[in-house]
Short mmCIF file of C-alpha atoms in Angstrom, two decimals:
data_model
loop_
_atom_site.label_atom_id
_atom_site.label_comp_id
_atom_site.label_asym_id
_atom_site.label_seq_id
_atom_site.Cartn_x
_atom_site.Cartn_y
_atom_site.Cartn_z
CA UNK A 175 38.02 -2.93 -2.62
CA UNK A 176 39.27 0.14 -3.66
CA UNK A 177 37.07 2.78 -6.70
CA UNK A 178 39.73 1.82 -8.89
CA UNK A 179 39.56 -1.95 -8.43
CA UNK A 180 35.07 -1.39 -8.09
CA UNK A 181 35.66 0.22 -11.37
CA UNK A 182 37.51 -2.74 -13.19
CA UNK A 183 35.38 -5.27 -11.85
CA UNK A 184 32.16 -3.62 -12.75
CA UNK A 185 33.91 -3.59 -16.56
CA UNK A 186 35.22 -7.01 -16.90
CA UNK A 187 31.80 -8.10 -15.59
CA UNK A 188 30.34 -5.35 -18.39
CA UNK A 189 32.85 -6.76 -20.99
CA UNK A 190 31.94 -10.37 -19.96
CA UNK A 191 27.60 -9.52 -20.55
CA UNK A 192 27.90 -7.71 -23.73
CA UNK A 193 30.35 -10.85 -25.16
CA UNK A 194 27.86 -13.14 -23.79
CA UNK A 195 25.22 -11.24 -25.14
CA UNK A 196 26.38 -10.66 -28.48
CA UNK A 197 27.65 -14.31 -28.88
CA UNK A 198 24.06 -15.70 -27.92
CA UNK A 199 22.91 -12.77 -30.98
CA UNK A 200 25.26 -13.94 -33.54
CA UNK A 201 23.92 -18.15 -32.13
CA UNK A 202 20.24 -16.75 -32.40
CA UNK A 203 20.90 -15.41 -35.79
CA UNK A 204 22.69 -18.73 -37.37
CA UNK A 205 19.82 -20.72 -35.87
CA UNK A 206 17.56 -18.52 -37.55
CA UNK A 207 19.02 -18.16 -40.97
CA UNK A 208 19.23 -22.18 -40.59
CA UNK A 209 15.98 -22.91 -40.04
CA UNK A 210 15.05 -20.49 -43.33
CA UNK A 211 16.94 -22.11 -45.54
CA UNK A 212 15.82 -25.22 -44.39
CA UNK A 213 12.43 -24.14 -44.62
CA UNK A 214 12.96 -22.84 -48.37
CA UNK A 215 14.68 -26.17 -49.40
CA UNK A 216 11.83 -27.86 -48.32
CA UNK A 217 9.11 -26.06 -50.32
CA UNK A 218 8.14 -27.63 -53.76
CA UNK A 219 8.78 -26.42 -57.53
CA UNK A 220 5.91 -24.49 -58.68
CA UNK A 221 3.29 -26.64 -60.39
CA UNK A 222 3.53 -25.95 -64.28
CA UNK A 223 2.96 -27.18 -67.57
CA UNK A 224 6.24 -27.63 -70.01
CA UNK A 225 3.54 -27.59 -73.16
CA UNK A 226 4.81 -24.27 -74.32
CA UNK A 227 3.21 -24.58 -78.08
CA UNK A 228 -0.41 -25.53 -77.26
CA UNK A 229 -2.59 -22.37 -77.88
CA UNK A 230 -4.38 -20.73 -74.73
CA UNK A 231 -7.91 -19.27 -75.88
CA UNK A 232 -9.29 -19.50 -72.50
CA UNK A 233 -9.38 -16.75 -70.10
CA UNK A 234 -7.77 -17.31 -66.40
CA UNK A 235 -4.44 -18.20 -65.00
CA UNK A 236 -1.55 -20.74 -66.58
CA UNK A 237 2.02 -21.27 -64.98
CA UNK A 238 4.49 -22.45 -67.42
CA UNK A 239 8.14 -23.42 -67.10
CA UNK A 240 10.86 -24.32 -69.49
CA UNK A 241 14.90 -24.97 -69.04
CA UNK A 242 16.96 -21.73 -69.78
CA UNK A 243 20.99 -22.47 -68.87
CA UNK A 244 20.02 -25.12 -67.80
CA UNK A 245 17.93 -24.00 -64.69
CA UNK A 246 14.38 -24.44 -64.42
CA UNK A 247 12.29 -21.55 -64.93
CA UNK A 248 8.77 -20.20 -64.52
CA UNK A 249 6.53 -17.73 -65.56
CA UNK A 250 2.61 -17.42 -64.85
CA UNK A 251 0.28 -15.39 -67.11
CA UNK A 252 -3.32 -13.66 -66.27
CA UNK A 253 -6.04 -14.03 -69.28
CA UNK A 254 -8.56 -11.20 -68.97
CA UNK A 255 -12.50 -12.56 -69.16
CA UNK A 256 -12.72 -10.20 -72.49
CA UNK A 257 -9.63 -12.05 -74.60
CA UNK A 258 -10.54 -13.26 -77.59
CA UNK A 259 -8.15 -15.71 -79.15
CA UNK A 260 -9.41 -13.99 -82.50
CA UNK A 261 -8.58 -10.60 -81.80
CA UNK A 262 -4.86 -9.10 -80.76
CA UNK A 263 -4.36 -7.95 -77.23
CA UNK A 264 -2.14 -5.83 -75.09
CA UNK A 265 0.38 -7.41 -73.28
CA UNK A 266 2.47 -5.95 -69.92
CA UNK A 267 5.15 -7.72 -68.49
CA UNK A 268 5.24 -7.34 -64.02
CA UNK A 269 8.76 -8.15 -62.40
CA UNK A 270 8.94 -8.27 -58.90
CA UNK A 271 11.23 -7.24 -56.85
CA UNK A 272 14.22 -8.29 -55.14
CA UNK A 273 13.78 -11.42 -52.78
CA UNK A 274 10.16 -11.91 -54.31
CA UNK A 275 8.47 -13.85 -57.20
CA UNK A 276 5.46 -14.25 -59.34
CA UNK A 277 3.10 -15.41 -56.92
CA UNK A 278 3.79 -12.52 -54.36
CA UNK A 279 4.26 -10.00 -57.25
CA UNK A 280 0.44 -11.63 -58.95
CA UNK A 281 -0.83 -11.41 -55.73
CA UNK A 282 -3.73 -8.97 -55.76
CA UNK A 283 -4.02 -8.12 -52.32
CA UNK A 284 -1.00 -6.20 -52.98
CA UNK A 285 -0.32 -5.21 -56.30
CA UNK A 286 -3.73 -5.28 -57.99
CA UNK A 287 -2.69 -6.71 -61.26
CA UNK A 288 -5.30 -8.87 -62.11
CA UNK A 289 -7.88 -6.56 -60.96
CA UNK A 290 -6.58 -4.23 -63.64
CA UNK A 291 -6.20 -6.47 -65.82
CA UNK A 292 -9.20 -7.01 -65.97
CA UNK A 293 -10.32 -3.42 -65.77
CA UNK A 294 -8.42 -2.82 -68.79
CA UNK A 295 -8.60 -5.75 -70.91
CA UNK A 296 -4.68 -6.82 -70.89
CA UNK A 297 -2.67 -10.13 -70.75
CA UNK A 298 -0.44 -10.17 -67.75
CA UNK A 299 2.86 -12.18 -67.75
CA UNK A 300 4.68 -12.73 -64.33
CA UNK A 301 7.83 -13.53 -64.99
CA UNK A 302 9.97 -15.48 -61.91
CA UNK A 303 13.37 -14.57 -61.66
CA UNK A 304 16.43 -16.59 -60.91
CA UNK A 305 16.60 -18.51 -57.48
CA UNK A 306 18.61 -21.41 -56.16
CA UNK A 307 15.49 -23.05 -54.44
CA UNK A 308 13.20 -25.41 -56.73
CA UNK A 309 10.56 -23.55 -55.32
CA UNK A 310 11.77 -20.21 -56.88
CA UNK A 311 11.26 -18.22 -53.90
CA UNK A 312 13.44 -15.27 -52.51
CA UNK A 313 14.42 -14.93 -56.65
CA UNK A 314 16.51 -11.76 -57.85
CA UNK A 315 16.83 -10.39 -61.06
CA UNK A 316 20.36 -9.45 -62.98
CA UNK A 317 19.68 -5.75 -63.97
CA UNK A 318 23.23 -5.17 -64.10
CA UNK A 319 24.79 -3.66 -60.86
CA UNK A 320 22.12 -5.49 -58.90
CA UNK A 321 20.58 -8.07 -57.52
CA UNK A 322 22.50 -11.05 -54.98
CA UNK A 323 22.74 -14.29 -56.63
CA UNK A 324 21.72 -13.79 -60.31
CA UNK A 325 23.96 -10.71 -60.93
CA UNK A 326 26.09 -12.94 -59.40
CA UNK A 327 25.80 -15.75 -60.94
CA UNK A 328 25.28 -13.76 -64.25
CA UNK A 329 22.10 -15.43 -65.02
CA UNK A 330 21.39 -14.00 -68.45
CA UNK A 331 17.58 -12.76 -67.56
CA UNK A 332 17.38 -10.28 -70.98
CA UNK A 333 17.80 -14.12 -72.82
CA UNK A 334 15.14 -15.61 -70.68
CA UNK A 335 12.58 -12.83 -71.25
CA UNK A 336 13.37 -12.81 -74.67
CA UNK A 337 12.39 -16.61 -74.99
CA UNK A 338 9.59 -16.24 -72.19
CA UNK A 339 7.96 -13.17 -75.31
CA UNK A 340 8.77 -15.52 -77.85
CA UNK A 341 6.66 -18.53 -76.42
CA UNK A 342 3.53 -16.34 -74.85
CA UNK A 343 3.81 -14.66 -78.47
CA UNK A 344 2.42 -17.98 -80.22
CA UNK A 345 0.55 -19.04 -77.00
CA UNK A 346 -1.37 -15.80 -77.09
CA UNK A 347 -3.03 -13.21 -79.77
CA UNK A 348 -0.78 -10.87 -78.46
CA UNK A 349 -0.80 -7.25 -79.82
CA UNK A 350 3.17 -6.58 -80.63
CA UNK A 351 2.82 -3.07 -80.96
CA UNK A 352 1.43 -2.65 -77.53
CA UNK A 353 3.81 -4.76 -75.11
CA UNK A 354 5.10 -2.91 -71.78
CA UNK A 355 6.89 -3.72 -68.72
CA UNK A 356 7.01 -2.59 -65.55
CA UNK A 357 8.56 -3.66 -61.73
CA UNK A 358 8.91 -3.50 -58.71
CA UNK A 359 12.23 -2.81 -56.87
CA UNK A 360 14.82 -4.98 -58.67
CA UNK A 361 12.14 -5.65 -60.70
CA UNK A 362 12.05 -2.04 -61.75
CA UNK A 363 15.58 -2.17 -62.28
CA UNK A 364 15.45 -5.25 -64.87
CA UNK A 365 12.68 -3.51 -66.75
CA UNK A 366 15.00 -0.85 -67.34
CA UNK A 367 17.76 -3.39 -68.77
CA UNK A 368 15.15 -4.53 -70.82
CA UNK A 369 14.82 -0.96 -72.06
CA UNK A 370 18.19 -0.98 -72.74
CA UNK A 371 18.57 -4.27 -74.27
CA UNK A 372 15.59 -5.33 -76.25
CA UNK A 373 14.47 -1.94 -77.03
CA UNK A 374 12.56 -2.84 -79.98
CA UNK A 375 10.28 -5.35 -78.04
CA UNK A 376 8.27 -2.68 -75.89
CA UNK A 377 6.23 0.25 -76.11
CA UNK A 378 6.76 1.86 -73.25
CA UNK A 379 8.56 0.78 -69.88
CA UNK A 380 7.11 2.36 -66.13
CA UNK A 381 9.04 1.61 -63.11
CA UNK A 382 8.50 1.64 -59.43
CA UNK A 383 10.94 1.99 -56.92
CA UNK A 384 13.89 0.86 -59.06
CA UNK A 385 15.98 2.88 -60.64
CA UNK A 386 18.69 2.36 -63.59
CA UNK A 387 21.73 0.44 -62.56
CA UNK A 388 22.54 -1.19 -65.73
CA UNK A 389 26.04 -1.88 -66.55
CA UNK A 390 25.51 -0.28 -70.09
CA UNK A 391 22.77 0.70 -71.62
CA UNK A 392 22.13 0.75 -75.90
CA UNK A 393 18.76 1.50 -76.95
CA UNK A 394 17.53 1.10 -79.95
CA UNK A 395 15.17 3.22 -80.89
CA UNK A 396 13.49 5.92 -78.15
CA UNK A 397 11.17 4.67 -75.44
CA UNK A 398 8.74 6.12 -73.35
CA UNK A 399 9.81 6.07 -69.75
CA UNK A 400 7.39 6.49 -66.64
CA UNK A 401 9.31 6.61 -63.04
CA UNK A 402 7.49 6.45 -60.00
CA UNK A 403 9.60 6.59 -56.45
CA UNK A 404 8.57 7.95 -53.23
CA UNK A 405 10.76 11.10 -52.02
CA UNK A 406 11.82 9.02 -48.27
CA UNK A 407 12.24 5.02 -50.00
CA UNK A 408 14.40 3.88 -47.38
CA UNK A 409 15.88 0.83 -49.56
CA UNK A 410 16.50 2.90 -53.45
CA UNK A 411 17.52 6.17 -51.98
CA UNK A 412 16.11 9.00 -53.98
CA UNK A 413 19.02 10.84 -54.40
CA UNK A 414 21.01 8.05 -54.51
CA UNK A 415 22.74 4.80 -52.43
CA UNK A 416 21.57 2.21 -51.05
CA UNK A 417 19.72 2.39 -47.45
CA UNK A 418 20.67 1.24 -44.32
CA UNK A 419 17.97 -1.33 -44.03
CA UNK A 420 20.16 -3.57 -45.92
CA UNK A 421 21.71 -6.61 -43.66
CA UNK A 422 24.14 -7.32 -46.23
CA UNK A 423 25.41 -4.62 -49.13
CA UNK A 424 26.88 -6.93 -50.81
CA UNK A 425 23.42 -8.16 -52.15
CA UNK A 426 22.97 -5.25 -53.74
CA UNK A 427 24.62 -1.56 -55.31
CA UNK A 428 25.71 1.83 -54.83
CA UNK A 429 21.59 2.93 -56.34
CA UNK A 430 22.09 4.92 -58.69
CA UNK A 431 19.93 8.25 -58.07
CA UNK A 432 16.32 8.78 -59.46
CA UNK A 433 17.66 12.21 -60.83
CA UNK A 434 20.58 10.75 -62.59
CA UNK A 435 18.51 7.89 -64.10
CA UNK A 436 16.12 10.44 -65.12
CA UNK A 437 18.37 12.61 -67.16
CA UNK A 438 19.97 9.39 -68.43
CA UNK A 439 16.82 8.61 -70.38
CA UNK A 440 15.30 12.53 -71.04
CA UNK A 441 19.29 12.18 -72.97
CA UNK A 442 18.87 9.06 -74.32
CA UNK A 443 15.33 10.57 -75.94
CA UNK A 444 16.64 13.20 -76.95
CA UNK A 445 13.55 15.52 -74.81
CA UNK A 446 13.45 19.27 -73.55
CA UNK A 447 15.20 18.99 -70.45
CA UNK A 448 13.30 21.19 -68.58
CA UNK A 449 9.67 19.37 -67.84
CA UNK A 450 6.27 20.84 -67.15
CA UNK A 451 4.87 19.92 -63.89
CA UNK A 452 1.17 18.02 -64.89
CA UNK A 453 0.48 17.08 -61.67
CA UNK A 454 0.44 18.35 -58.24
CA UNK A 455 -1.79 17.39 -55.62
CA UNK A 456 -1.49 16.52 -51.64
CA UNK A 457 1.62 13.72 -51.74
CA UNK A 458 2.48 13.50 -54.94
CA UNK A 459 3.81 15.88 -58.08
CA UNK A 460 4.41 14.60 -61.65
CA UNK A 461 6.77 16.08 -64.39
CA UNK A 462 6.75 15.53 -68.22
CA UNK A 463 9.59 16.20 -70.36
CA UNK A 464 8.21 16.99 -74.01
CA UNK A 465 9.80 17.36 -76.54
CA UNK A 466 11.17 13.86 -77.33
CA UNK A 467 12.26 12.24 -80.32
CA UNK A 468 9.96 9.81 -82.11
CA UNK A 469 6.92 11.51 -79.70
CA UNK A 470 7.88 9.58 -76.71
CA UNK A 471 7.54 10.96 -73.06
CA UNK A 472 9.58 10.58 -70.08
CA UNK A 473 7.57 11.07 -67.19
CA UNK A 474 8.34 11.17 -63.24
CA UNK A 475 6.20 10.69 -60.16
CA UNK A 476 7.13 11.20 -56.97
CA UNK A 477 5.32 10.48 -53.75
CA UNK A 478 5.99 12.37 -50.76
CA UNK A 479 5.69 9.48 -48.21
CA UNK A 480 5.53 5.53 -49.00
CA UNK A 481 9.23 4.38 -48.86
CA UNK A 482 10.15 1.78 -50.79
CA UNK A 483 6.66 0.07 -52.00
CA UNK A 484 3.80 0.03 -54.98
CA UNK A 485 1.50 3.56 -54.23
CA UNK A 486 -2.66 2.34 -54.27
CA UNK A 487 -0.82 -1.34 -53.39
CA UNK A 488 -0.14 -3.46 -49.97
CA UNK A 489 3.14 -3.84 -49.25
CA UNK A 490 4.10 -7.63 -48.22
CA UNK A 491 5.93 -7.01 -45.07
CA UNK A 492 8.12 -9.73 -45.53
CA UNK A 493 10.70 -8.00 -47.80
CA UNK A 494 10.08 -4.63 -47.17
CA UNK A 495 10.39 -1.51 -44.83
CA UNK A 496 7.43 -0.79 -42.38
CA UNK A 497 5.86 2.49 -44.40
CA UNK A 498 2.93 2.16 -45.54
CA UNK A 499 2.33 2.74 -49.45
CA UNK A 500 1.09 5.87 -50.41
CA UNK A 501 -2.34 6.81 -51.37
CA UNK A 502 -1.91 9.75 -53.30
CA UNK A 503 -1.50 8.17 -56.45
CA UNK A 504 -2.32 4.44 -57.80
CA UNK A 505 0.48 3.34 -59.47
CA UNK A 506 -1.41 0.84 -61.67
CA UNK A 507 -3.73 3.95 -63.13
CA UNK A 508 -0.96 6.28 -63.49
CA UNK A 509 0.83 3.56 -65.40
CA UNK A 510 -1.83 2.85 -67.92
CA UNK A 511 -3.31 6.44 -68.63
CA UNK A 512 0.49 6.88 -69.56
CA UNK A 513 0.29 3.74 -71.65
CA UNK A 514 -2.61 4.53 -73.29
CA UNK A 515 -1.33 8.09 -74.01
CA UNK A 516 0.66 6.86 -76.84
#
């Protein structure tokens, strides 16, 4: 055998491997993906109550559920030891992100809600977004430009908040003046189509790790805007795009960039565009833009390290990159001392 004919043997036998190989990947992966889905279809609808007009006036935790086009959907709220059913209370909404849903997002071993909650004194409502298991895991939200099935599917989320406010709003001594949201992710994302869309409902918005990627935004009236993203978020690229841990692009957007959403709102405001720097300490800076009309704020955080997760949380590992989230701020204080600023 000549080099020549060494040399094509060695690469058909090359040729043959990597085929093999990657054929036994692409099996592997089919198999897997299989056995999820399976897995998914198996698990049962959340366990809630349809009685969406008896009053609650007991602290602790209620799921509730109610038909919205048709689809079954679910929200759970968090009743703070101090409510009173005779006294009016604040009220913040917590989306969670893309692939999640209100049990991982009310989960306090990661995100410290109902810690602060309680802390603080608020109602907590954790809205589940659109999924095609009865179970209403791996949900997405429509923001706009994002999220897989219920951008979609254009599952009209703005509608189903609006009725989910409408029914905690006579459940609840809820304090209109003082209602927020906030998310995670795509949840982050459908907070700001909420700012967008039902302007007049909130206070203030923050968001985490999400930025806007509405398909048109409106607001009504001005609206103070906290951002919070870490500098290296490997999924919502900071300066725009969508990262390369994504399996499938389709599922998702072109991310717009934290500095274009940024300006989007300091415009939309009407603020000084140039902001004053109120925080800067090891991992972290902060920037206020003044100035705004109405007294609002628009606010920015950015981390230096954390990729794409909730700073002072634990990121479930599940749906997200490997980096742990950063300590330099707590994104549940930051959020409320700029709450409670207005």
């Amino acid at each position: 055998m000549n080099d020549k004919t060494r040399f094509l043997f060695v690469l058909s036998l090359l040729s043959i491997f990597f085929l093999t190989e990657s054929c036994s990947r692409g099996w592997l992966r089919t198999k897997i993906k299989e056995r999820f889905q399976k897995k998914m279809e198996e698990k049962p609808a959340p366990i809630a109550s349809s009685d969406l007009t008896k009053k609650i006036e007991a602290p602790g935790d209620y799921t509730f559920t109610f038909s919205h086009g048709e689809i079954p959907r679910y929200y759970k709220v968090h009743v703070p030891k101090t409510y009173s059913p005779n006294k009016t209370t604040p009220l913040l909404l917590v989306f969670h992100g893309g692939g999640g849903d209100m049990e991982i997002q009310s989960n306090e071993e990661y995100y410290h809600q109902i810690s602060k909650s309680e802390e603080n004194g608020h109602i907590v409502i954790f809205p589940n977004g659109y999924s095609k298991y009865k179970s209403g895991k791996i949900a997405t939200w429509n923001a706009g430009n994002c999220c897989a099935d219920a951008r979609d599917k254009k599952i009209d989320d703005v509608s189903f908040i609006k009725e989910v406010l409408n029914h905690a709003t006579k459940q609840l001594q809820i304090d209109t003046s003082k209602v927020y949201s906030t998310g995670m992710s795509n949840g982050a994302m459908m907070t700001y189509r909420l700012a967008c869309e039902m302007t007049d409902k909130f206070a203030a918005i923050t968001t985490v790790a999400g930025t806007d990627n509405t398909e048109s935004c409106t607001p009504s009236k001005p609206i103070s805007v906290l951002h919070i993203h870490a500098k290296d978020d490997d999924k919502v690229l900071f300066y725009g795009g969508a990262g390369n841990s994504f399996n499938d692009r389709s599922l998702v957007t072109d991310f717009v960039s934290v500095p274009k959403t940024i300006s989007k709102w300091v415009g939309f405001n009407e603020c000084n565009p140039v902001p004053k720097r109120v925080l800067e300490e090891p991992g972290v800076t902060c920037d206020e833009y003044g100035g705004c009309k109405n007294d609002v704020k628009v606010k920015l955080c950015v981390t230096e390290s954390g990729g794409h997760s909730w700073p002072g949380g634990k990121k479930p590992s599940l749906f997200f990159g490997s980096a742990s989230p950063s300590k330099a701020i707590r994104a549940n204080d930051v959020m409320w001392e700029f709450f409670n600023a207005k």
